[in-house]
Amino acid sequence: MWWRVTSLSQLVSSSKPSLLNQMRAAYGLKLWQAFSTEDFKRAEGGLCHPGRTPVTTFVLGGPGSGKGTQCTKIVETFGFTHLSAGDLLRKEISSNTENGAMILNTIKEGKIVPSEVTVKLILKAIESSENDRFLIDGFPRSEENRVAYERVVGTEPDFVLFFDCPEEEMVKRVLNRNQGRIDDNIDTVKERLRVFTALNLPVIKYYSGKGKLYKIDAIGTEDEIFERVLPVFAALRPKTCNNILQKQAINEK
Ligand SMILES: Nc1ncnc2c1ncn2[C@@H]1O[C@H](COP(=O)(O)OP(=O)(O)OP(=O)(O)O)[C@@H](O)[C@H]1O
Ligand SMILES: Nc1ccn([C@H]2C[C@H](O)[C@@H](COP(=O)(O)O)O2)c(=O)n1
Ligand SMILES: [Mg+2]
């Protein structure tokens, strides 16, 4: 898989139209339609039923590294469903469930909610979706998260995106976010960064060791970063990219 990403990176160069525009020009359609249905067989029943083979991608990175921002672009381009673990937890707070108060306090402190709560919310969201490709954003945040997911869901992610961003840039982005989040303050973000280093980085190293990690430099404009994300998803559809490469070769003759 790595060589496909490397070879595709030649498509992502400043002199040529962006890879995204090349793919759109080649297909004149939403790229997600390139993910033909035969690749995502839909079985009766939920995620854990044999035959349903959704594509799952974990999206990792520190607070403010740009996970949510890039997930929005991936959704628009490749038709994935964006499941933000943080958003699912915040929704649980606002729906005043029995876990709501505990989740609120945990997020206020910048700490990690017990895995069984988060995994249950993610699984419920997948099971209730009609889609078969999911971006699971901000999860797993710890080894406990990762193990709980594998125990309950029984599968590993197809691949993992890691947005690598310097701490000072993450702090700046979080403090400028202005979304009224209770965890967007200097004290909580410092704790979140500590938790990220202590608990999330080991998970990132785990997936790197499994050859499933794509590390994306998260410095630059949102579009520049998305250009680095494109080849990862394009590599999932080799025929899409091979056709572009062939068309490009013909045009260049
Ligand atoms: N490349 C970028 N340059 C500058 N600002 C950015 C960039 N990408 C995202 N931002 C902004 O930084 C803030 C954090 O981005 P985002 O919410 O996507 O991060 P996140 O990784 O999801 O953070 P969290 O884990 O706290 O949810 C947002 O206000 C967003 O608009
Ligand atoms: N797997 C997760 C994901 C998130 N949380 C809590 C702790 C995070 O700081 C907070 C916000 O998440 P974000 O929106 O920044 O991804 O939600 C958790 O406990 N476990
Ligand atoms: Mg986010």
Tab-separated table of C-alpha atoms and ligand atoms in Angstrom:
chain	number	residue	atom	x	y	z
A	1	MET	CA	0.000	0.000	0.000
A	2	TRP	CA	2.833	2.389	0.777
A	3	TRP	CA	4.210	2.223	-2.788
A	4	ARG	CA	0.739	3.105	-4.168
A	5	VAL	CA	0.653	6.197	-1.963
A	6	THR	CA	4.209	7.098	-2.945
A	7	SER	CA	3.574	6.635	-6.686
A	8	LEU	CA	0.360	8.640	-6.464
A	9	SER	CA	2.130	11.494	-4.730
A	10	GLN	CA	3.663	12.357	-8.122
A	11	LEU	CA	0.151	13.384	-9.115
A	12	VAL	CA	0.017	15.836	-6.254
A	13	SER	CA	2.364	18.505	-7.582
A	14	SER	CA	2.036	22.288	-7.774
A	15	SER	CA	2.666	22.441	-11.582
A	16	LYS	CA	-0.335	20.225	-12.490
A	17	PRO	CA	-4.022	20.734	-11.580
A	18	SER	CA	-4.623	19.304	-8.122
A	19	LEU	CA	-5.176	15.554	-7.888
A	20	LEU	CA	-8.738	16.268	-6.782
A	21	ASN	CA	-9.418	18.316	-9.921
A	22	GLN	CA	-7.739	15.673	-12.079
A	23	MET	CA	-9.932	12.980	-10.584
A	24	ARG	CA	-13.042	15.132	-10.963
A	25	ALA	CA	-12.101	15.956	-14.598
A	26	ALA	CA	-11.522	12.280	-15.347
A	27	TYR	CA	-14.826	11.244	-13.911
A	28	GLY	CA	-17.046	14.349	-13.878
A	29	LEU	CA	-18.765	12.837	-10.908
A	30	LYS	CA	-18.557	12.824	-7.157
A	31	LEU	CA	-15.535	10.672	-6.447
A	32	TRP	CA	-17.508	8.630	-3.991
A	33	GLN	CA	-19.386	7.176	-6.950
A	34	ALA	CA	-16.035	5.654	-7.925
A	35	PHE	CA	-16.466	3.516	-4.817
A	36	SER	CA	-18.765	1.175	-6.686
A	37	THR	CA	-21.296	-0.739	-4.647
A	38	GLU	CA	-19.747	-4.122	-5.436
A	39	ASP	CA	-16.828	-3.077	-3.191
A	40	PHE	CA	-19.083	-2.451	-0.251
A	41	LYS	CA	-21.382	-5.413	-0.071
A	42	ARG	CA	-24.264	-4.586	2.160
A	43	ALA	CA	-25.517	-7.539	4.164
A	44	GLU	CA	-28.742	-7.728	6.073
A	45	GLY	CA	-28.301	-6.750	9.692
A	46	GLY	CA	-25.633	-4.763	11.414
A	47	LEU	CA	-21.876	-4.373	11.513
A	48	CYS	CA	-21.292	-7.572	13.398
A	49	HIS	CA	-23.290	-9.721	11.009
A	50	PRO	CA	-21.225	-11.786	8.529
A	51	GLY	CA	-21.093	-10.324	5.068
A	52	ARG	CA	-21.282	-6.629	5.936
A	53	THR	CA	-17.819	-5.298	5.215
A	54	PRO	CA	-17.749	-1.550	5.900
A	55	VAL	CA	-14.541	0.382	5.344
A	56	THR	CA	-13.484	1.995	8.628
A	57	THR	CA	-10.777	4.598	8.969
A	58	PHE	CA	-9.611	5.937	12.336
A	59	VAL	CA	-8.652	9.630	12.248
A	60	LEU	CA	-6.133	10.553	14.943
A	61	GLY	CA	-4.209	13.621	15.989
A	62	GLY	CA	-3.885	16.005	18.907
A	63	PRO	CA	-6.469	18.616	19.935
A	64	GLY	CA	-6.796	21.160	17.139
A	65	SER	CA	-4.693	19.170	14.661
A	66	GLY	CA	-7.484	19.471	12.080
A	67	LYS	CA	-9.171	16.048	12.253
A	68	GLY	CA	-12.726	17.398	11.970
A	69	THR	CA	-11.825	19.905	9.256
A	70	GLN	CA	-10.212	17.283	7.043
A	71	CYS	CA	-12.980	14.743	7.725
A	72	THR	CA	-15.484	17.243	6.294
A	73	LYS	CA	-13.464	17.391	3.060
A	74	ILE	CA	-13.121	13.604	2.879
A	75	VAL	CA	-16.888	13.219	3.369
A	76	GLU	CA	-17.598	15.702	0.548
A	77	THR	CA	-15.145	14.006	-1.821
A	78	PHE	CA	-15.350	10.292	-1.065
A	79	GLY	CA	-18.800	9.875	0.488
A	80	PHE	CA	-17.645	8.549	3.859
A	81	THR	CA	-19.782	9.066	6.967
A	82	HIS	CA	-17.993	11.180	9.602
A	83	LEU	CA	-18.374	9.840	13.123
A	84	SER	CA	-16.658	12.200	15.590
A	85	ALA	CA	-16.310	10.441	18.927
A	86	GLY	CA	-16.209	13.853	20.605
A	87	ASP	CA	-19.425	14.955	18.890
A	88	LEU	CA	-21.165	11.698	19.857
A	89	LEU	CA	-20.127	12.280	23.473
A	90	ARG	CA	-21.226	15.913	23.419
A	91	LYS	CA	-24.596	14.817	22.025
A	92	GLU	CA	-24.878	12.395	24.951
A	93	ILE	CA	-24.285	15.298	27.352
A	94	SER	CA	-26.997	17.429	25.744
A	95	SER	CA	-29.477	14.536	25.759
A	96	ASN	CA	-29.205	14.398	29.585
A	97	THR	CA	-28.584	10.647	29.712
A	98	GLU	CA	-27.285	8.905	32.844
A	99	ASN	CA	-23.711	9.179	31.493
A	100	GLY	CA	-24.113	12.833	30.541
A	101	ALA	CA	-22.784	14.373	33.755
A	102	MET	CA	-19.817	12.000	33.882
A	103	ILE	CA	-18.955	12.731	30.229
A	104	LEU	CA	-19.243	16.492	30.806
A	105	ASN	CA	-16.849	16.418	33.749
A	106	THR	CA	-14.408	14.133	31.929
A	107	ILE	CA	-14.290	16.398	28.869
A	108	LYS	CA	-13.965	19.502	31.065
A	109	GLU	CA	-10.885	17.911	32.629
A	110	GLY	CA	-9.453	16.930	29.230
A	111	LYS	CA	-9.462	13.281	30.192
A	112	ILE	CA	-10.765	10.149	28.427
A	113	VAL	CA	-14.299	8.807	28.919
A	114	PRO	CA	-14.563	5.081	29.811
A	115	SER	CA	-14.228	3.088	26.593
A	116	GLU	CA	-17.421	1.081	26.896
A	117	VAL	CA	-19.417	4.331	26.725
A	118	THR	CA	-17.636	5.631	23.625
A	119	VAL	CA	-17.495	2.314	21.778
A	120	LYS	CA	-21.230	1.796	22.349
A	121	LEU	CA	-21.999	5.220	20.833
A	122	ILE	CA	-19.773	4.565	17.809
A	123	LEU	CA	-21.242	1.114	17.217
A	124	LYS	CA	-24.806	2.447	17.498
A	125	ALA	CA	-23.997	5.155	14.927
A	126	ILE	CA	-22.521	2.636	12.483
A	127	GLU	CA	-25.350	0.154	12.938
A	128	SER	CA	-27.956	2.846	12.290
A	129	SER	CA	-26.224	4.111	9.151
A	130	GLU	CA	-27.037	3.155	5.591
A	131	ASN	CA	-23.433	3.844	4.582
A	132	ASP	CA	-20.579	1.339	4.366
A	133	ARG	CA	-17.581	3.633	4.779
A	134	PHE	CA	-16.852	5.482	8.010
A	135	LEU	CA	-14.337	7.990	9.283
A	136	ILE	CA	-14.099	7.446	13.047
A	137	ASP	CA	-12.655	10.754	14.206
A	138	GLY	CA	-10.798	11.100	17.507
A	139	PHE	CA	-10.858	7.412	18.244
A	140	PRO	CA	-9.143	5.386	19.647
A	141	ARG	CA	-7.661	7.893	22.080
A	142	SER	CA	-6.004	5.185	24.241
A	143	GLU	CA	-4.961	1.536	24.280
A	144	GLU	CA	-8.085	0.836	26.350
A	145	ASN	CA	-10.207	2.418	23.579
A	146	ARG	CA	-8.469	0.340	20.910
A	147	VAL	CA	-8.808	-2.968	22.774
A	148	ALA	CA	-12.447	-2.293	23.668
A	149	TYR	CA	-13.315	-1.562	20.018
A	150	GLU	CA	-11.647	-4.741	18.788
A	151	ARG	CA	-13.321	-6.802	21.508
A	152	VAL	CA	-16.802	-5.424	20.810
A	153	VAL	CA	-16.630	-4.891	17.047
A	154	GLY	CA	-14.233	-7.715	16.295
A	155	THR	CA	-12.326	-5.904	13.558
A	156	GLU	CA	-9.403	-3.532	13.096
A	157	PRO	CA	-9.650	-0.363	10.976
A	158	ASP	CA	-8.758	-0.641	7.285
A	159	PHE	CA	-6.268	2.176	7.825
A	160	VAL	CA	-5.506	5.064	10.178
A	161	LEU	CA	-4.895	8.737	9.369
A	162	PHE	CA	-2.688	10.665	11.780
A	163	PHE	CA	-2.583	14.470	11.493
A	164	ASP	CA	0.823	15.467	12.826
A	165	CYS	CA	0.794	19.047	14.137
A	166	PRO	CA	3.197	20.960	16.432
A	167	GLU	CA	1.789	21.641	19.902
A	168	GLU	CA	1.997	25.428	19.631
A	169	GLU	CA	-0.059	25.364	16.419
A	170	MET	CA	-2.664	23.075	18.017
A	171	VAL	CA	-2.996	25.378	21.043
A	172	LYS	CA	-3.371	28.411	18.760
A	173	ARG	CA	-6.091	26.740	16.692
A	174	VAL	CA	-8.033	25.491	19.721
A	175	LEU	CA	-7.953	28.879	21.470
A	176	ASN	CA	-9.144	30.571	18.255
A	177	ARG	CA	-11.860	28.012	17.528
A	178	ASN	CA	-14.804	29.985	18.935
A	179	GLN	CA	-17.277	27.092	18.930
A	180	GLY	CA	-18.152	27.533	22.596
A	181	ARG	CA	-16.594	24.215	23.588
A	182	ILE	CA	-16.015	23.724	27.311
A	183	ASP	CA	-12.596	22.238	26.589
A	184	ASP	CA	-11.311	25.130	24.465
A	185	ASN	CA	-9.331	26.877	27.218
A	186	ILE	CA	-5.624	26.912	28.025
A	187	ASP	CA	-5.824	24.699	31.117
A	188	THR	CA	-7.895	21.953	29.484
A	189	VAL	CA	-5.938	21.994	26.228
A	190	LYS	CA	-2.684	21.558	28.184
A	191	GLU	CA	-4.194	18.481	29.881
A	192	ARG	CA	-5.484	17.192	26.543
A	193	LEU	CA	-1.993	17.503	25.080
A	194	ARG	CA	-0.578	15.579	28.038
A	195	VAL	CA	-3.209	12.871	27.553
A	196	PHE	CA	-2.492	12.809	23.797
A	197	THR	CA	1.217	12.224	24.392
A	198	ALA	CA	0.735	9.682	27.163
A	199	LEU	CA	-2.199	7.691	25.798
A	200	ASN	CA	-2.818	8.455	22.103
A	201	LEU	CA	0.721	8.343	20.759
A	202	PRO	CA	1.164	4.680	21.812
A	203	VAL	CA	-1.929	3.821	19.747
A	204	ILE	CA	-0.464	5.693	16.772
A	205	LYS	CA	2.777	3.747	17.157
A	206	TYR	CA	0.755	0.499	17.315
A	207	TYR	CA	-0.925	1.098	13.960
A	208	SER	CA	2.340	2.278	12.444
A	209	GLY	CA	3.841	-1.040	13.455
A	210	LYS	CA	0.940	-2.815	11.716
A	211	GLY	CA	1.630	-0.888	8.490
A	212	LYS	CA	-1.793	0.754	8.693
A	213	LEU	CA	-0.783	4.330	9.544
A	214	TYR	CA	-0.731	7.276	7.124
A	215	LYS	CA	0.970	10.242	8.783
A	216	ILE	CA	-0.134	13.578	7.289
A	217	ASP	CA	1.806	16.809	7.869
A	218	ALA	CA	-0.926	19.026	9.346
A	219	ILE	CA	0.856	22.345	8.871
A	220	GLY	CA	-0.311	24.556	5.975
A	221	THR	CA	-3.699	25.688	4.682
A	222	GLU	CA	-6.692	23.382	4.941
A	223	ASP	CA	-6.528	22.767	1.177
A	224	GLU	CA	-2.773	22.077	1.178
A	225	ILE	CA	-3.302	19.467	3.889
A	226	PHE	CA	-6.221	17.913	1.997
A	227	GLU	CA	-3.983	17.551	-1.065
A	228	ARG	CA	-1.787	15.336	1.126
A	229	VAL	CA	-4.833	13.311	2.232
A	230	LEU	CA	-6.125	12.660	-1.299
A	231	PRO	CA	-3.560	10.044	-2.391
A	232	VAL	CA	-4.402	7.898	0.633
A	233	PHE	CA	-8.043	7.557	-0.403
A	234	ALA	CA	-7.220	7.553	-4.110
A	235	ALA	CA	-4.971	4.560	-3.433
A	236	LEU	CA	-8.080	2.710	-2.225
A	237	ARG	CA	-9.379	2.836	-5.773
A	238	PRO	CA	-6.392	1.821	-7.844
A	239	LYS	CA	-8.439	1.514	-11.031
A	240	THR	CA	-9.612	5.103	-10.579
A	241	CYS	CA	-6.046	6.305	-10.380
A	242	ASN	CA	-4.731	3.945	-13.034
A	243	ASN	CA	-7.310	5.364	-15.439
A	244	ILE	CA	-6.171	8.890	-14.579
A	245	LEU	CA	-2.550	7.907	-15.090
A	246	GLN	CA	-3.438	6.326	-18.464
A	247	LYS	CA	-5.465	9.398	-19.528
A	248	GLN	CA	-2.592	11.616	-18.429
A	249	ALA	CA	-0.105	9.517	-20.443
A	250	ILE	CA	-2.315	9.783	-23.558
A	251	ASN	CA	-2.717	13.569	-23.128
A	252	GLU	CA	1.014	14.000	-22.755
A	253	LYS	CA	1.802	12.156	-26.017
B	1	LIG	N1	-4.839	24.012	8.307
B	1	LIG	C1	-5.411	24.828	9.220
B	1	LIG	N2	-4.897	26.052	9.431
B	1	LIG	C2	-5.457	26.874	10.346
B	1	LIG	N3	-6.550	26.572	11.100
B	1	LIG	C3	-7.088	25.339	10.923
B	1	LIG	C4	-6.552	24.412	9.990
B	1	LIG	N4	-7.312	23.277	10.039
B	1	LIG	C5	-8.281	23.496	10.968
B	1	LIG	N5	-8.155	24.734	11.493
B	1	LIG	C6	-8.987	25.351	12.532
B	1	LIG	O1	-8.472	24.892	13.767
B	1	LIG	C7	-9.531	24.579	14.679
B	1	LIG	C8	-9.433	23.106	15.050
B	1	LIG	O2	-9.693	22.330	13.883
B	1	LIG	P1	-10.521	20.969	14.050
B	1	LIG	O3	-11.730	21.222	14.903
B	1	LIG	O4	-10.697	20.363	12.715
B	1	LIG	O5	-9.471	20.114	14.911
B	1	LIG	P2	-9.663	18.713	15.619
B	1	LIG	O6	-8.441	17.920	15.401
B	1	LIG	O7	-10.977	18.091	15.236
B	1	LIG	O8	-9.723	19.189	17.138
B	1	LIG	P3	-10.448	18.487	18.415
B	1	LIG	O9	-9.731	17.180	18.641
B	1	LIG	O10	-10.265	19.483	19.508
B	1	LIG	O11	-11.890	18.272	18.018
B	1	LIG	C9	-10.820	24.929	13.954
B	1	LIG	O12	-11.221	26.244	14.346
B	1	LIG	C10	-10.428	24.908	12.492
B	1	LIG	O13	-11.219	25.801	11.716
B	2	LIG	N1	-12.273	8.428	21.997
B	2	LIG	C1	-12.592	9.562	22.678
B	2	LIG	C2	-12.784	10.785	21.995
B	2	LIG	C3	-13.068	11.915	22.722
B	2	LIG	N2	-13.172	11.819	24.065
B	2	LIG	C4	-13.455	13.036	24.880
B	2	LIG	C5	-12.155	13.622	25.374
B	2	LIG	C6	-11.854	14.650	24.316
B	2	LIG	O1	-10.979	15.662	24.770
B	2	LIG	C7	-13.236	15.200	24.050
B	2	LIG	C8	-13.387	15.922	22.754
B	2	LIG	O2	-13.013	15.074	21.680
B	2	LIG	P1	-12.724	15.790	20.250
B	2	LIG	O3	-13.991	16.423	19.804
B	2	LIG	O4	-11.681	16.800	20.558
B	2	LIG	O5	-12.229	14.680	19.351
B	2	LIG	O6	-14.082	14.033	24.067
B	2	LIG	C9	-12.981	10.612	24.739
B	2	LIG	O7	-13.060	10.560	25.995
B	2	LIG	N3	-12.703	9.492	24.027
B	3	MG	MG	-12.612	17.491	16.302
